[in-house]
Each structure stands twice: as C-alpha cells, then as structure tokens.
Short mmCIF file of C-alpha atoms in Angstrom, two decimals:
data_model
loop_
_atom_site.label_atom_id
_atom_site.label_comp_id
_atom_site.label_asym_id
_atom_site.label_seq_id
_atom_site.Cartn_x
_atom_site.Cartn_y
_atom_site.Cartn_z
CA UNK A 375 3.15 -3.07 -41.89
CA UNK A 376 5.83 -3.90 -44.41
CA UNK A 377 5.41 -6.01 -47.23
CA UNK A 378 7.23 -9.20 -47.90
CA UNK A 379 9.64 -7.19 -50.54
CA UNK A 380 10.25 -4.93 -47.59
CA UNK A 381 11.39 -7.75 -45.60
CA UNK A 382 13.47 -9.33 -48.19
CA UNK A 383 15.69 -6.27 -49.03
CA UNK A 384 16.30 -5.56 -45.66
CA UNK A 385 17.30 -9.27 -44.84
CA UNK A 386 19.58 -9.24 -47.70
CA UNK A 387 21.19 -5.44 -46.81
CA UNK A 388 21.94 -7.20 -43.73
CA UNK A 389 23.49 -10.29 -44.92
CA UNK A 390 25.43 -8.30 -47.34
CA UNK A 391 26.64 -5.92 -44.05
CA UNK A 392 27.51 -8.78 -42.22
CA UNK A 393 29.00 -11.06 -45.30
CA UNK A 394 31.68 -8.11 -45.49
CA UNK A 395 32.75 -7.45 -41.80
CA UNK A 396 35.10 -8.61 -40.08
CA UNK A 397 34.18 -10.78 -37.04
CA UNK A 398 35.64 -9.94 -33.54
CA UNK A 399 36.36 -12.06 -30.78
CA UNK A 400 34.74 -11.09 -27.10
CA UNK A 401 38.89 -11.56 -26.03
CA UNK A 402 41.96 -12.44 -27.10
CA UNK A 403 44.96 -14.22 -24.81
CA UNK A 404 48.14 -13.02 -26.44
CA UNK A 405 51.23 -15.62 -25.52
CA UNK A 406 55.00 -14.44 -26.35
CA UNK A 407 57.55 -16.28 -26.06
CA UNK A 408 58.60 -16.18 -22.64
CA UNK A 409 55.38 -17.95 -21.58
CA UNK A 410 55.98 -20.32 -24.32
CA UNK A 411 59.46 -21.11 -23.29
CA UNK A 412 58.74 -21.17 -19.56
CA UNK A 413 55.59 -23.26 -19.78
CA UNK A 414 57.42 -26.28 -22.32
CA UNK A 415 60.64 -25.83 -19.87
CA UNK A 416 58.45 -26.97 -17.35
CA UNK A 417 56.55 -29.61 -18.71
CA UNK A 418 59.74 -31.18 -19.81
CA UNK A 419 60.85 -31.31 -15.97
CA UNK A 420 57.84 -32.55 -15.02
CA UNK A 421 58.25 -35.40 -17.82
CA UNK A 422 62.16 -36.30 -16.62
CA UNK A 423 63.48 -35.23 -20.07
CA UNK A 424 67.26 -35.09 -18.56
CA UNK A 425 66.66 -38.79 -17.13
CA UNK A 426 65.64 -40.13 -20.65
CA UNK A 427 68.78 -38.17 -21.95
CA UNK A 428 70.49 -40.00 -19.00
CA UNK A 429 69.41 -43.39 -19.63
CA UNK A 430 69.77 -42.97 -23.81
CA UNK A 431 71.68 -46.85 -24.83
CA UNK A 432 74.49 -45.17 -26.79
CA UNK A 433 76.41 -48.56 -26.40
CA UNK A 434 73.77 -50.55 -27.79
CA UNK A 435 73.00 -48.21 -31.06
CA UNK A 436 76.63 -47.51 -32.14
CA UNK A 437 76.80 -51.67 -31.68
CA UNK A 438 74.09 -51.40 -34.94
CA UNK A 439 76.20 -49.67 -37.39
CA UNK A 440 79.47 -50.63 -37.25
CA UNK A 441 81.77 -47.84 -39.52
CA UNK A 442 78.60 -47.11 -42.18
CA UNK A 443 77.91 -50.89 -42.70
CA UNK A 444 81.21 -51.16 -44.66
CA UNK A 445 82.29 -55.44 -43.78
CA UNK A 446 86.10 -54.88 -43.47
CA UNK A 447 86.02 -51.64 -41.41
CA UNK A 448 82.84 -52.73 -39.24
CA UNK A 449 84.52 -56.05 -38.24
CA UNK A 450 87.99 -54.23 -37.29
CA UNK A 451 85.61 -51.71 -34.94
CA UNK A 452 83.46 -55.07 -33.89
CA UNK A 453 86.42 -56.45 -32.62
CA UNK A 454 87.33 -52.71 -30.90
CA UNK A 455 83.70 -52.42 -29.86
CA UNK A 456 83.98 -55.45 -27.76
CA UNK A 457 86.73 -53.34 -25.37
CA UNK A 458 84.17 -51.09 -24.66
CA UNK A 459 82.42 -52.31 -21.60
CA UNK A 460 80.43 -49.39 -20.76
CA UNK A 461 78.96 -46.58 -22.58
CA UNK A 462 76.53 -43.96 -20.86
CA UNK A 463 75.55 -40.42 -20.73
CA UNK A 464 76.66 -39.56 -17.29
CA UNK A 465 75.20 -35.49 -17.18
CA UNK A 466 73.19 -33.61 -19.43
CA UNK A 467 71.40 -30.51 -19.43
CA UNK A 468 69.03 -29.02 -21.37
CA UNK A 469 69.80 -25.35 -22.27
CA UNK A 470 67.53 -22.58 -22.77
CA UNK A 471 64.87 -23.13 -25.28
CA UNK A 472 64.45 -20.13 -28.13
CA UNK A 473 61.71 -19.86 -30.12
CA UNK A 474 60.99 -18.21 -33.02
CA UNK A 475 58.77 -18.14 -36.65
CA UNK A 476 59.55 -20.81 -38.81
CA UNK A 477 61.29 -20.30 -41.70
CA UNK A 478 57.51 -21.34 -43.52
CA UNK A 479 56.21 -18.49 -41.56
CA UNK A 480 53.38 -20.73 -40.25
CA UNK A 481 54.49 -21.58 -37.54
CA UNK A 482 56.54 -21.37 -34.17
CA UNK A 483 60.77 -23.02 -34.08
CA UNK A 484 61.21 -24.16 -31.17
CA UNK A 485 64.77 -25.53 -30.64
CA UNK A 486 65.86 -27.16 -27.46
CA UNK A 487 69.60 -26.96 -27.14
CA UNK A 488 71.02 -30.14 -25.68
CA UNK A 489 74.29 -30.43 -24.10
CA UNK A 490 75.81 -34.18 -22.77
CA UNK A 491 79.01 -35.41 -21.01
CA UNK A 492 78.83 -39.24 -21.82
CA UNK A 493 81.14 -41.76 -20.45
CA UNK A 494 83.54 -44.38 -22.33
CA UNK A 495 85.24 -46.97 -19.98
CA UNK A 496 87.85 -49.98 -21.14
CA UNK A 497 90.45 -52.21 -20.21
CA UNK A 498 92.72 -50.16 -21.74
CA UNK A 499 92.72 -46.99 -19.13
CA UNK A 500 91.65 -46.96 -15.84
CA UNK A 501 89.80 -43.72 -15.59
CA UNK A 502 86.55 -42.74 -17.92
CA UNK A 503 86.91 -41.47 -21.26
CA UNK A 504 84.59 -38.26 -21.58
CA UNK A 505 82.97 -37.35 -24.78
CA UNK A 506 81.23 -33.95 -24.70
CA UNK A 507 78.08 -34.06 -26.90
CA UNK A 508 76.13 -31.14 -27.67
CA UNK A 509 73.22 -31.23 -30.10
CA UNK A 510 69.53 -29.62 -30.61
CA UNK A 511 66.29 -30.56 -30.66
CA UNK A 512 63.86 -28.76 -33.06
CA UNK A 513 60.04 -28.93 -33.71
CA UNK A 514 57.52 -26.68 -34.68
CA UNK A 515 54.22 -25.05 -33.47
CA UNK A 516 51.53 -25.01 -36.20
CA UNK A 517 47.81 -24.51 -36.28
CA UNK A 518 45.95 -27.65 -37.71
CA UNK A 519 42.38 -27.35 -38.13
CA UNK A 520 40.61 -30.84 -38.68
CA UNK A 521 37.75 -32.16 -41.37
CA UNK A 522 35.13 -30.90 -39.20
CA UNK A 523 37.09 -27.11 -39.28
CA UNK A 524 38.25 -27.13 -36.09
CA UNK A 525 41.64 -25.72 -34.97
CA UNK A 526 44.15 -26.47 -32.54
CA UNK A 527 47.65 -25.98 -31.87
CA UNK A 528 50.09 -28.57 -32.55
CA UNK A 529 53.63 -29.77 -31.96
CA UNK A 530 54.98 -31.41 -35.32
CA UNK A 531 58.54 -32.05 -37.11
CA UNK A 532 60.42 -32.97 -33.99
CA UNK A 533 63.96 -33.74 -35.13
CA UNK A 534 67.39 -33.29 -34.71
CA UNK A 535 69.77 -33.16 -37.90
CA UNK A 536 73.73 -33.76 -37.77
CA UNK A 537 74.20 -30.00 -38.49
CA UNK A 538 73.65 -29.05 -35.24
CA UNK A 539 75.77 -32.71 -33.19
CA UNK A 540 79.48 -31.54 -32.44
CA UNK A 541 81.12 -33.91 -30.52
CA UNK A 542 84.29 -33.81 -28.85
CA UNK A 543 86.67 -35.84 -26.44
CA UNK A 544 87.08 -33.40 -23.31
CA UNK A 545 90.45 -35.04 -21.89
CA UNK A 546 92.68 -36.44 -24.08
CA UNK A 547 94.69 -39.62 -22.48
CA UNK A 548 96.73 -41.72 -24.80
CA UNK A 549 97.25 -41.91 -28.59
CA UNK A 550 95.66 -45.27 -28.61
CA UNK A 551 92.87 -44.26 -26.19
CA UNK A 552 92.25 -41.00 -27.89
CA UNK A 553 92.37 -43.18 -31.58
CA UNK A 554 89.45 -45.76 -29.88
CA UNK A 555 87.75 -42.84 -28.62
CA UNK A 556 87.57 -41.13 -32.05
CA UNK A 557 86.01 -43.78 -33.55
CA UNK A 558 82.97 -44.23 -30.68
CA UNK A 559 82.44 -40.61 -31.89
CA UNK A 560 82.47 -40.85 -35.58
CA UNK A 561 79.90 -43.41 -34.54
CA UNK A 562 77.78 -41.75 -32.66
CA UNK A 563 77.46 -39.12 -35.54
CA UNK A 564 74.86 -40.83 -37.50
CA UNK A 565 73.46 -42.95 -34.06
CA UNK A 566 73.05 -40.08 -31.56
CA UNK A 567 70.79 -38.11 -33.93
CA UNK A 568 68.59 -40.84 -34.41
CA UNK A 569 68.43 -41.88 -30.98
CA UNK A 570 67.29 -38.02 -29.50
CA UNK A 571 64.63 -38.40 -32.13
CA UNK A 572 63.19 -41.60 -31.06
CA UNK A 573 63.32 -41.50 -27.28
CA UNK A 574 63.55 -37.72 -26.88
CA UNK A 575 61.03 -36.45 -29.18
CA UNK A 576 57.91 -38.21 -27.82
CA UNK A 577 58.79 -36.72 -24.20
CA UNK A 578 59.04 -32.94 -26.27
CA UNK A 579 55.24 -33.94 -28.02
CA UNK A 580 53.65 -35.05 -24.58
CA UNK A 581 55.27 -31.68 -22.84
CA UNK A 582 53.84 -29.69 -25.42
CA UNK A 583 50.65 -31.00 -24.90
CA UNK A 584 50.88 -30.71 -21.07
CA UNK A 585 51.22 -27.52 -21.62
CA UNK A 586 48.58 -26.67 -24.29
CA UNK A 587 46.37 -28.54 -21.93
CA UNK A 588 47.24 -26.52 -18.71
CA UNK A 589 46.63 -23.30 -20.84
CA UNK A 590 43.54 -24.22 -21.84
CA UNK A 591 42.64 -25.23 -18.75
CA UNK A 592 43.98 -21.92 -16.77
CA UNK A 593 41.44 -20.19 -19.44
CA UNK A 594 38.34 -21.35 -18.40
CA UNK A 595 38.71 -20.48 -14.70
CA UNK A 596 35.72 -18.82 -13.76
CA UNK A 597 36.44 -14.79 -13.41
CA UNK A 598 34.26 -14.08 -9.91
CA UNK A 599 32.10 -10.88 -10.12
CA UNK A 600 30.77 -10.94 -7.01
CA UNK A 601 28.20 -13.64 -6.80
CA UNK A 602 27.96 -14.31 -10.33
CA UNK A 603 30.72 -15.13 -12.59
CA UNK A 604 32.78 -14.24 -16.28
CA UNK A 605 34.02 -17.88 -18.54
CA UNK A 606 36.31 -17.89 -21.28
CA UNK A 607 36.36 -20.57 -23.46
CA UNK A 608 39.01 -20.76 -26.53
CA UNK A 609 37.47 -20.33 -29.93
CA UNK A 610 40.45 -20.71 -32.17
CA UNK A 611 44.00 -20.39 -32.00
CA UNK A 612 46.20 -18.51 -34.27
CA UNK A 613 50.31 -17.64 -34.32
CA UNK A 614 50.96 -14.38 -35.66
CA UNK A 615 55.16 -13.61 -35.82
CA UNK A 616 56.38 -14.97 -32.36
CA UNK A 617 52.98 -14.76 -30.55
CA UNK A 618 50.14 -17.48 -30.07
CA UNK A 619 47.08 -15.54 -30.05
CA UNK A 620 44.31 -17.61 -28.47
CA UNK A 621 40.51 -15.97 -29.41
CA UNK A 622 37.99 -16.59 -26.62
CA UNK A 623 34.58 -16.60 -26.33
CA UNK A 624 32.86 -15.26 -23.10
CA UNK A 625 29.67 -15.92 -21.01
CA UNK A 626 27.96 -14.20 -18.22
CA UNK A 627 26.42 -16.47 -15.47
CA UNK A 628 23.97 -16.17 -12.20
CA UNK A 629 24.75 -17.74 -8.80
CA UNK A 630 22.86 -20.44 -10.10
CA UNK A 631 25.10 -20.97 -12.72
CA UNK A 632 22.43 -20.00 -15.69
CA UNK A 633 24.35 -18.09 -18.58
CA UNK A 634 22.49 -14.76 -18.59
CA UNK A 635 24.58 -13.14 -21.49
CA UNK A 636 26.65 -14.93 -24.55
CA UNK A 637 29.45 -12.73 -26.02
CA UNK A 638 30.51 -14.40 -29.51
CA UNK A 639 32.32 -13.03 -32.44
CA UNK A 640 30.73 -10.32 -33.67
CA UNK A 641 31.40 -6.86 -35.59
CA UNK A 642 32.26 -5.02 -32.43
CA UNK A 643 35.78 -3.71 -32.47
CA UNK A 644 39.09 -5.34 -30.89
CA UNK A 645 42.24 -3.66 -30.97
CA UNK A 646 44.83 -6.63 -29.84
CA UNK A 647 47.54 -4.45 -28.84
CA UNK A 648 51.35 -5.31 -30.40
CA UNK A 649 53.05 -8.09 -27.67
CA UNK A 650 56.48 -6.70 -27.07
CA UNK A 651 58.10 -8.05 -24.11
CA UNK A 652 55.13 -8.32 -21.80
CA UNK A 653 55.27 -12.54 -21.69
CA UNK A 654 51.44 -12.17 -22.35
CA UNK A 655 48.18 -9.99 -22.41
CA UNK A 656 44.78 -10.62 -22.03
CA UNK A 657 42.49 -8.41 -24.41
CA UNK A 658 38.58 -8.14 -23.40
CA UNK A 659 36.44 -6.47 -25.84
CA UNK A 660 34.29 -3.05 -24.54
CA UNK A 661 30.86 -4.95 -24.44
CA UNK A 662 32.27 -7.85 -22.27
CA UNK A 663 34.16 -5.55 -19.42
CA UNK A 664 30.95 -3.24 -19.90
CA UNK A 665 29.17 -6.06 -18.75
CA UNK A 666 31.46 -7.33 -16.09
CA UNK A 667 31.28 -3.69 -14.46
CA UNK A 668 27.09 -3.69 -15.21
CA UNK A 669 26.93 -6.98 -13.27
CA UNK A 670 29.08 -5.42 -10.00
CA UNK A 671 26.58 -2.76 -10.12
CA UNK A 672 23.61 -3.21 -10.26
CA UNK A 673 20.26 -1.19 -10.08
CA UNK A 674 19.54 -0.01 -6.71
CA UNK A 675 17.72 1.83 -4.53
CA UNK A 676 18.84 4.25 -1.80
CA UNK A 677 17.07 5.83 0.85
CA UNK A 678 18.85 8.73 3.24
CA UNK A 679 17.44 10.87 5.61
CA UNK A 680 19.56 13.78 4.83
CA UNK A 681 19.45 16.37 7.91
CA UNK A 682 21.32 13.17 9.94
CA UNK A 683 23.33 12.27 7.52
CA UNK A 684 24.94 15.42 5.83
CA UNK A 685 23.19 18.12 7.63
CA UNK A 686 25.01 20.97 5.31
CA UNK A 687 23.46 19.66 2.11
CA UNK A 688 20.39 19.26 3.49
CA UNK A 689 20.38 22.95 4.64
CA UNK A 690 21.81 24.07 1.28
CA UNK A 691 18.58 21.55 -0.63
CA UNK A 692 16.27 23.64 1.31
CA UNK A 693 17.72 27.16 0.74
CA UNK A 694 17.46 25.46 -2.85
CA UNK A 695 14.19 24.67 -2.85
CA UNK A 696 13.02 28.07 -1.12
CA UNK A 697 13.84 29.84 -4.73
CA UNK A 698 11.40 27.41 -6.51
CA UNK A 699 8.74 27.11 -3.16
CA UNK A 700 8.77 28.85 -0.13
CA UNK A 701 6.11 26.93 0.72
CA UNK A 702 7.91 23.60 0.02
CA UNK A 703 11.09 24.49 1.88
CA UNK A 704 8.84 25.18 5.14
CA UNK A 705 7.37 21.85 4.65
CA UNK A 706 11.06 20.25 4.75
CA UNK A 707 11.57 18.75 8.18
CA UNK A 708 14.57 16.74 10.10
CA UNK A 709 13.13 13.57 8.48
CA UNK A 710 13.44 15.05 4.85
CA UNK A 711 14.25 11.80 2.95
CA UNK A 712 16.12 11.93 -0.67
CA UNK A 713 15.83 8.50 -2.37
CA UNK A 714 18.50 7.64 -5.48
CA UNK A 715 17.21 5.25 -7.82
CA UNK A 716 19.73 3.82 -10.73
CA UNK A 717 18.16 3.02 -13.55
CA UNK A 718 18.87 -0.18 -15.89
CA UNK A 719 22.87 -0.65 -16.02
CA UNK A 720 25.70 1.49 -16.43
CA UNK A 721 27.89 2.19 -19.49
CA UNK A 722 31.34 1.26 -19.62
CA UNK A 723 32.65 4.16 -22.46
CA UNK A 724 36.25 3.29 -23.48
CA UNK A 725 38.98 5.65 -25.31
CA UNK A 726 42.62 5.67 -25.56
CA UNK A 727 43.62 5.59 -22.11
CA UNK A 728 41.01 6.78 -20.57
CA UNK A 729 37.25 5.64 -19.32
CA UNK A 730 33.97 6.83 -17.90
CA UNK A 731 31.16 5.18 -16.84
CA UNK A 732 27.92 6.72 -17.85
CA UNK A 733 24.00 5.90 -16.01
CA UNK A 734 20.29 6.84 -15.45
CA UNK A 735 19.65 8.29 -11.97
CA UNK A 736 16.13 8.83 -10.81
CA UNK A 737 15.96 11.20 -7.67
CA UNK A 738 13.25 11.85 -5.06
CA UNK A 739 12.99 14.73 -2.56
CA UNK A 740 10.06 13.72 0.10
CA UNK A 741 9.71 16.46 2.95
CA UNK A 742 9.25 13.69 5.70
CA UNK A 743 10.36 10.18 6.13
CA UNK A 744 6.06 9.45 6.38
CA UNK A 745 5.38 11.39 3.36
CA UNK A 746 3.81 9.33 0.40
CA UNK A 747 4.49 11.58 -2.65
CA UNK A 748 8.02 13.22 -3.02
CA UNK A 749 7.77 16.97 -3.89
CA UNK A 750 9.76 16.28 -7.52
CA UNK A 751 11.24 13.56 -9.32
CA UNK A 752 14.54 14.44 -11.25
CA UNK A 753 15.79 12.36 -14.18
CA UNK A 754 19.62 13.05 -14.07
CA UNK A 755 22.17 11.40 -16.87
CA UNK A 756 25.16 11.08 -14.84
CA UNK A 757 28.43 9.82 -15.85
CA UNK A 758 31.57 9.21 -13.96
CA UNK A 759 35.70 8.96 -14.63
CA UNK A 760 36.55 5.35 -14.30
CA UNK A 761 39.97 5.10 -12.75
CA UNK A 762 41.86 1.46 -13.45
CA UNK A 763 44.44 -0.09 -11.47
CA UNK A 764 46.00 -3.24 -10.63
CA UNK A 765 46.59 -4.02 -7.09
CA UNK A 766 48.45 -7.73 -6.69
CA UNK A 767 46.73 -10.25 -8.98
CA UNK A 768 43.38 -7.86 -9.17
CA UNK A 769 42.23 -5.53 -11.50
CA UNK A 770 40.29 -2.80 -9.48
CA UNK A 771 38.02 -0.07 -10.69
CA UNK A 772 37.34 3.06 -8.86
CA UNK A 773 34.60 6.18 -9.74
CA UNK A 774 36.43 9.56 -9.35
CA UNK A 775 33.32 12.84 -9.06
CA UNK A 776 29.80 12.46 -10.89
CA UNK A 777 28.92 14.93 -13.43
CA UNK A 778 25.10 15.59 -13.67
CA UNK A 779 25.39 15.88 -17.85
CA UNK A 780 21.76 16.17 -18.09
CA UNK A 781 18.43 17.11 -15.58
CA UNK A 782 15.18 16.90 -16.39
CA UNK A 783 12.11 17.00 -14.17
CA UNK A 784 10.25 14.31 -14.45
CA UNK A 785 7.28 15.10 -12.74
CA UNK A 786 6.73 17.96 -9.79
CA UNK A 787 4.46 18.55 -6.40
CA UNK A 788 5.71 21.82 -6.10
CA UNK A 789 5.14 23.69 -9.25
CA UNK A 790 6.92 23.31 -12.44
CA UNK A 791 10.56 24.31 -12.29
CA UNK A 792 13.53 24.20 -14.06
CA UNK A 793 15.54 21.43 -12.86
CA UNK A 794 19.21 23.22 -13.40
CA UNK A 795 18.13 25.06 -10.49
CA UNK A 796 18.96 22.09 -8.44
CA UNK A 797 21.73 20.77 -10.84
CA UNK A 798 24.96 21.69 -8.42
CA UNK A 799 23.08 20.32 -5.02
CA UNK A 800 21.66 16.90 -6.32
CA UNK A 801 25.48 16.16 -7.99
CA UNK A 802 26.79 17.04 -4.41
CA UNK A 803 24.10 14.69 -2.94
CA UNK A 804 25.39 11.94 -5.57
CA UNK A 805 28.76 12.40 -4.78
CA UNK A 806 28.19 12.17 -1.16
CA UNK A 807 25.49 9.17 -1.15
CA UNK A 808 25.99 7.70 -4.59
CA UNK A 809 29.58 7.70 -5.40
CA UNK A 810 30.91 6.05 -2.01
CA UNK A 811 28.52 3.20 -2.69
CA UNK A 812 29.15 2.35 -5.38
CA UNK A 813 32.90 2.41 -5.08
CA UNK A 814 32.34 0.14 -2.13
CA UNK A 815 31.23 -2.32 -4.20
CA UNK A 816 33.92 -2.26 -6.70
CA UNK A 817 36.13 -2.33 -3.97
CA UNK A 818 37.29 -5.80 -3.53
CA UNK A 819 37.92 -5.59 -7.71
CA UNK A 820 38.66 -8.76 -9.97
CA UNK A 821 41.37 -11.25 -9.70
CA UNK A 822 43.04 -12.27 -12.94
CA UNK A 823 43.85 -16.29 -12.03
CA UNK A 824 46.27 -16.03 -15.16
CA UNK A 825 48.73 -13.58 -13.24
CA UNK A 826 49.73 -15.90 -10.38
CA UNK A 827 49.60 -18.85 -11.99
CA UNK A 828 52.37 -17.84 -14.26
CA UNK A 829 54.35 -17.04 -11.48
CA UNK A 830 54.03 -13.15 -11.66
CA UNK A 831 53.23 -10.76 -8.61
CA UNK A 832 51.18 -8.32 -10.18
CA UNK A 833 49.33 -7.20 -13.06
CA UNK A 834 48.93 -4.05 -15.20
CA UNK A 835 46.43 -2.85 -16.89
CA UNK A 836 45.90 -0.31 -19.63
CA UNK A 837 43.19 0.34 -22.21
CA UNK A 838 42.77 1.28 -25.51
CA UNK A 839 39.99 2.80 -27.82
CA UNK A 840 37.65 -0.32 -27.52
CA UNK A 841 38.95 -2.62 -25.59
CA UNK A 842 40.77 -3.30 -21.88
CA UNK A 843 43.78 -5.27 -21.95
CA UNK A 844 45.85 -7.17 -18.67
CA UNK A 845 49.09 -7.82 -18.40
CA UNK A 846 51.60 -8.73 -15.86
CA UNK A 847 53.87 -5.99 -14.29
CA UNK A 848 56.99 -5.62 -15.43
CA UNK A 849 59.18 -5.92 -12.43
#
C-alpha cells in the first residue's frame, strides 16, 4: 500500500503536469467573415434598418444648429430654413458590410456602408431637390468577460465620424436653388452624423445580438445518434484575425435524456484548422467523434447459421477445421452456427487524412444450431478503414474490409491449435456477416443542423491528426 508521502508526490507530479498544459476544448465553431456579414445583414432586415434610415427627421435636426450656432449667420439660414417645407430621406440602401480586425487587434471592424437620396422641397422650385448622402456606420466586435470571468461577445463603439459623410446635390437647378441647397448640406455635415448614431446605432446593437443569440442557439441543437443524442454548449468565445472562434463543450445523452459522458477541456489535442474562405468549420476533438461513432455501434451479438447463409465459407471453415480435427469437421452439420460477439466499443484512430476504426471480436464455431459448447472461441483484434463523406447536410461514415491484426484462441473443444490457421476464413466470415452490419447502421449517418441553416446545400468534411472538422461545400 503506499504511504501518505507516496500519495503526496504523486498528487503534486500531477498538478504540476496539468498546471503546465494546455487545456483543449471537446470542439471548436470557427466563424469567418462571410457568416458574420451574412448573419448581421440579416438581422438588420429583420429589424427595418432602411425604414429607420427612411424615417431619420433631417428637417428637424438641421432646425437645431443653425450655421455652427454663430447669431448673425444662423438667423439669415432661420429665415432660409423656414422655405424649406419638407425634408426627408426618400431611398436608402445599405451596402455590403466588410469586416475586418480592428486596428487594436482585439477585436472585429465592422463597417456598414450607408448610401441615401434625401429630398429638399420649397416654394422656390417645383420639383424636389435631391441630395445624395453617403456615409458609414462602424462598430466593433470584442470579447468582454465579466466580474464573475465570464466571456461573451459584444458589439461596442458604434459610430459614424464626418470622415467618412460626402454629400452632394445630384441635379443641379438654379443658382439660387443650388446656393439654398448648399447650405441644407453644410448643415447636415455635423447633424447627419449624429443622427445615424442615435437612431441607427441601437438597431446595429440589437441586430448584433439577434444574431449572437441565433448562433448560440443553432449550437445547442441536439446532434441525433440514433436514439441517443451529441449537445454542444459554448464555453468561451474568442476572435483570432478575422475569425470568431467559439469553444464548445460536449455531452453524450441516453433516450432518456441522462448525460452518460461529459467531454470538457482537457489535455487532449485539437488542431483548429486555418479558416480561409470556407464561411465556417466545425472542429470536434478525436475522443468526442470516437464516442459519437462508439454510441452508433454498439456491442452486439450475432448469430448465423452459416451453410444457409454463405454456403462457400462454410465449406471452406470445415476444410479449415479438418487440418486442426478431422474429427471436428465430421461433426460440422447444415446447422453449424458461428456467433460474432463485439466486445466493449470501438476505436475511432485519427491521422492526417485518414481513419480506422479499431475493436475486440469474440468468435464462436458450434457444430449444430442445438449444440451447447462451441468447438473454439477466437479472440480477434480487428480494425477497419473508416471512409468519411458528406452526403447533403449529413456526415456519413462507412467501414471499407476488416483486417484480423491479431488471433488468439481463447479457449478450445477440439484440441489446442494455433489460431492463424483460421486467420484468412474468420476475416472472410467478418467481412461477410460483420462488416455489412455494421455499415447498416452507420448508414443513415449524422446531420450537421449548422449546414442548412446557413443556407448551404452540403457539407464537407476532412480530418486531421486528432481531430474531424465540417464544413460547408464549396459550390
């Protein structure tokens, strides 16, 4: 038994290990900017942003500061203002958003060009004055984490400076017109600025948030594995260059909806591949798909009679067999029964590009369907290419051959043996009986709700040397 000293060093050897690793997330949803653009594009639809530009009261805020405040000059335009009887932004569109790292590098720039045709009408003319306005909003995406040290992402510094206002009268009508109308403008310098911030901005900060929240949301949509099911939940956000990387946290639940397996940050290697221009990726960490593809197969038992099933292998078992027993292979009859036992859960073993899916196999030769004992027992380590591919919105997983790595005999009615006797005729029987199984039940494979939800068709998949990572196709 080991002494309390024993105890101590090794709990300190292991806080020391652990002190000094680095802490991997079970997944990691990787958002570029195309999502990010998209997504607030949206939201800003859905909250009428071009109406609010539509309905901004230009008339009323160059009315508050006539010509800078100066007395003599903001009577004379006063008196000028009072010929303007109506004032309004009659279109405006909002251009294509960029976005990009803040100059701070902290952060995400996202500017939301802004271009405006607004209307001036007075006694003087009888058509409408147009004045085109184009400006831009800005704000940026930053990580905040709060006094109990928990982030989030946030939408802050929503502005719009005069840099970016250019204003200009798109028909020109009359040297007195054309004077008037220069004036509204040099107005509407310092007031249109001010005016996007107050009565634009708010719409950009509840958009944004629309958005975060749908995200979020979309994340925690149960994966289905059959009857049990895969949840992500987000663990902390991060921006790294022009990508919001989102770390999630994963759990495994029953039918009943009992978590059977946490997957939490842990020392287990992540490679979170570069985002290029895939609009995002979804990064799952070898233990969690290992378990995902454990939970779609599960142990089982399988029972064929073999002479009515595959009557060549069952000739070639007993021809086989005859080389150990000749007195075994007479016993075999046209009920000989072979039963296939996995064992415990497959392993999911990732590399670069390529997997393989490794398993315990118990087999049993009995020479009748009635008999009680089998004639051997074979312990066979087995291990299989795993093949995947995206079909639609699903990731799908299919088991090309079994290779019989290692027999051993487990126990024998015949005589002991050695098992590579039998090695080529019990992979055949696995590849025959096994194999088509248990691609049947990978067969309907998983959907990725992420995929169609953006609006893409399919998804693509590729892996690296720990870790399997989704993506949409490229079209």
């Amino acid at each position: 038994m080991a002494g309390p000293f024993t105890v101590t060093l090794l709990c300190g050897l292991l806080a020391a290990t652990l002190t000094g690793a680095t802490l991997n997330p079970p997944a990691v949803l990787s958002l570029g900017r195309e999502i990010i653009k998209e997504r607030l594009t949206q939201k800003l639809n859905d909250h009428n942003a071009i109406d609010i530009l539509q309905q901004l009261p230009l008339l009323n805020s160059v009315r508050e500061r006539p010509a800078g405040g100066i007395p003599v000059l903001g009577n004379v335009l006063n008196s000028i203002l009072k010929h303007i009887t109506w004032l309004k932004v009659t279109s405006a569109n909002i251009l294509q958003l960029q976005v990009d790292p803040s100059d701070e590098s902290q952060g995400l720039a996202v500017k939301i060009p802004l271009d405006m045709v607004a209307g001036l009408n007075t006694p003087l003319v009888k058509t409408i004055v147009e004045l085109h306005m184009e400006t831009e909003v800005q704000a940026i995406i930053r990580v905040n984490t709060s006094e109990s040290g928990h982030a989030h992402l946030v939408l802050a510094d929503c502005s719009t400076s005069g840099g970016t206002l250019r204003i200009s009268l798109l028909h020109k009508v009359s040297f007195l017109v054309n004077s008037l109308a220069n004036k509204v403008m040099n107005l509407l310098v310092p007031a249109l600025p001010k005016l996007v911030k107050t009565q634009l901005c708010p719409v950009v900060k509840a958009a944004f948030e629309d958005a975060r929240t749908d995200i979020l949301r979309l994340v925690s949509v149960p994966v289905s594995l059959g009857s049990d099911r895969l949840e992500f939940d987000v663990l902390s956000p991060a921006i790294k260059g022009n990508v919001i990387q989102l770390e999630l946290g994963a759990k495994l639940l029953d039918p009943r909806g009992d978590v059977t397996k946490w997957f939490n940050k842990s020392a287990i290697s992540l490679t979170v591949p570069y985002l290029d221009s895939t609009p995002f990726s979804l990064t799952v960490r070898q233990d969690v798909a290992n378990a995902a593809v454990a939970v779609l197969l599960p142990p089982e038992e399988l029972v064929v009679l073999l002479d009515y099933v595959l009557p060549e292998l069952a000739r070639r078992l007993k021809s086989n067999i005859n080389v150990i027993s000749e007195q075994a292979a007479n016993q075999l009859g046209p009920t000989q029964m072979v039963k296939i036992v996995t064992q415990g859960t497959p392993e999911l073993l990732l590399d670069q590009g390529s997997a393989k899916v490794a398993q315990l196999i118990v087999l049993e030769v009995f020479a009748t369907n009635e008999a009680h004992r089998p004639f051997f027992t074979l312990g066979i380590e087995a291990s299989s290419e795993a093949q995947f591919y995206t079909k639609d919105d699903r990731l799908m997983l299919n088991l090309n051959e079994i290779s019989s790595d290692r027999i051993h005999l487990m126990n024998s009615g015949i005589g002991l043996f050695n098992p590579e006797l039998l090695k080529n005729i019990t992979t055949e029987i696995l590849v025959s009986v096994l194999l088509p199984n248990e691609n049947g039940k990978l067969r309907s494979g998983i959907q990725i709700p992420l995929v169609k939800a953006w609006g893409f068709e399919e998804a693509s998949s590729f892996l690296t040397k720990d870790s399997l990572v989704v993506t949409p196709a490229s079209s």
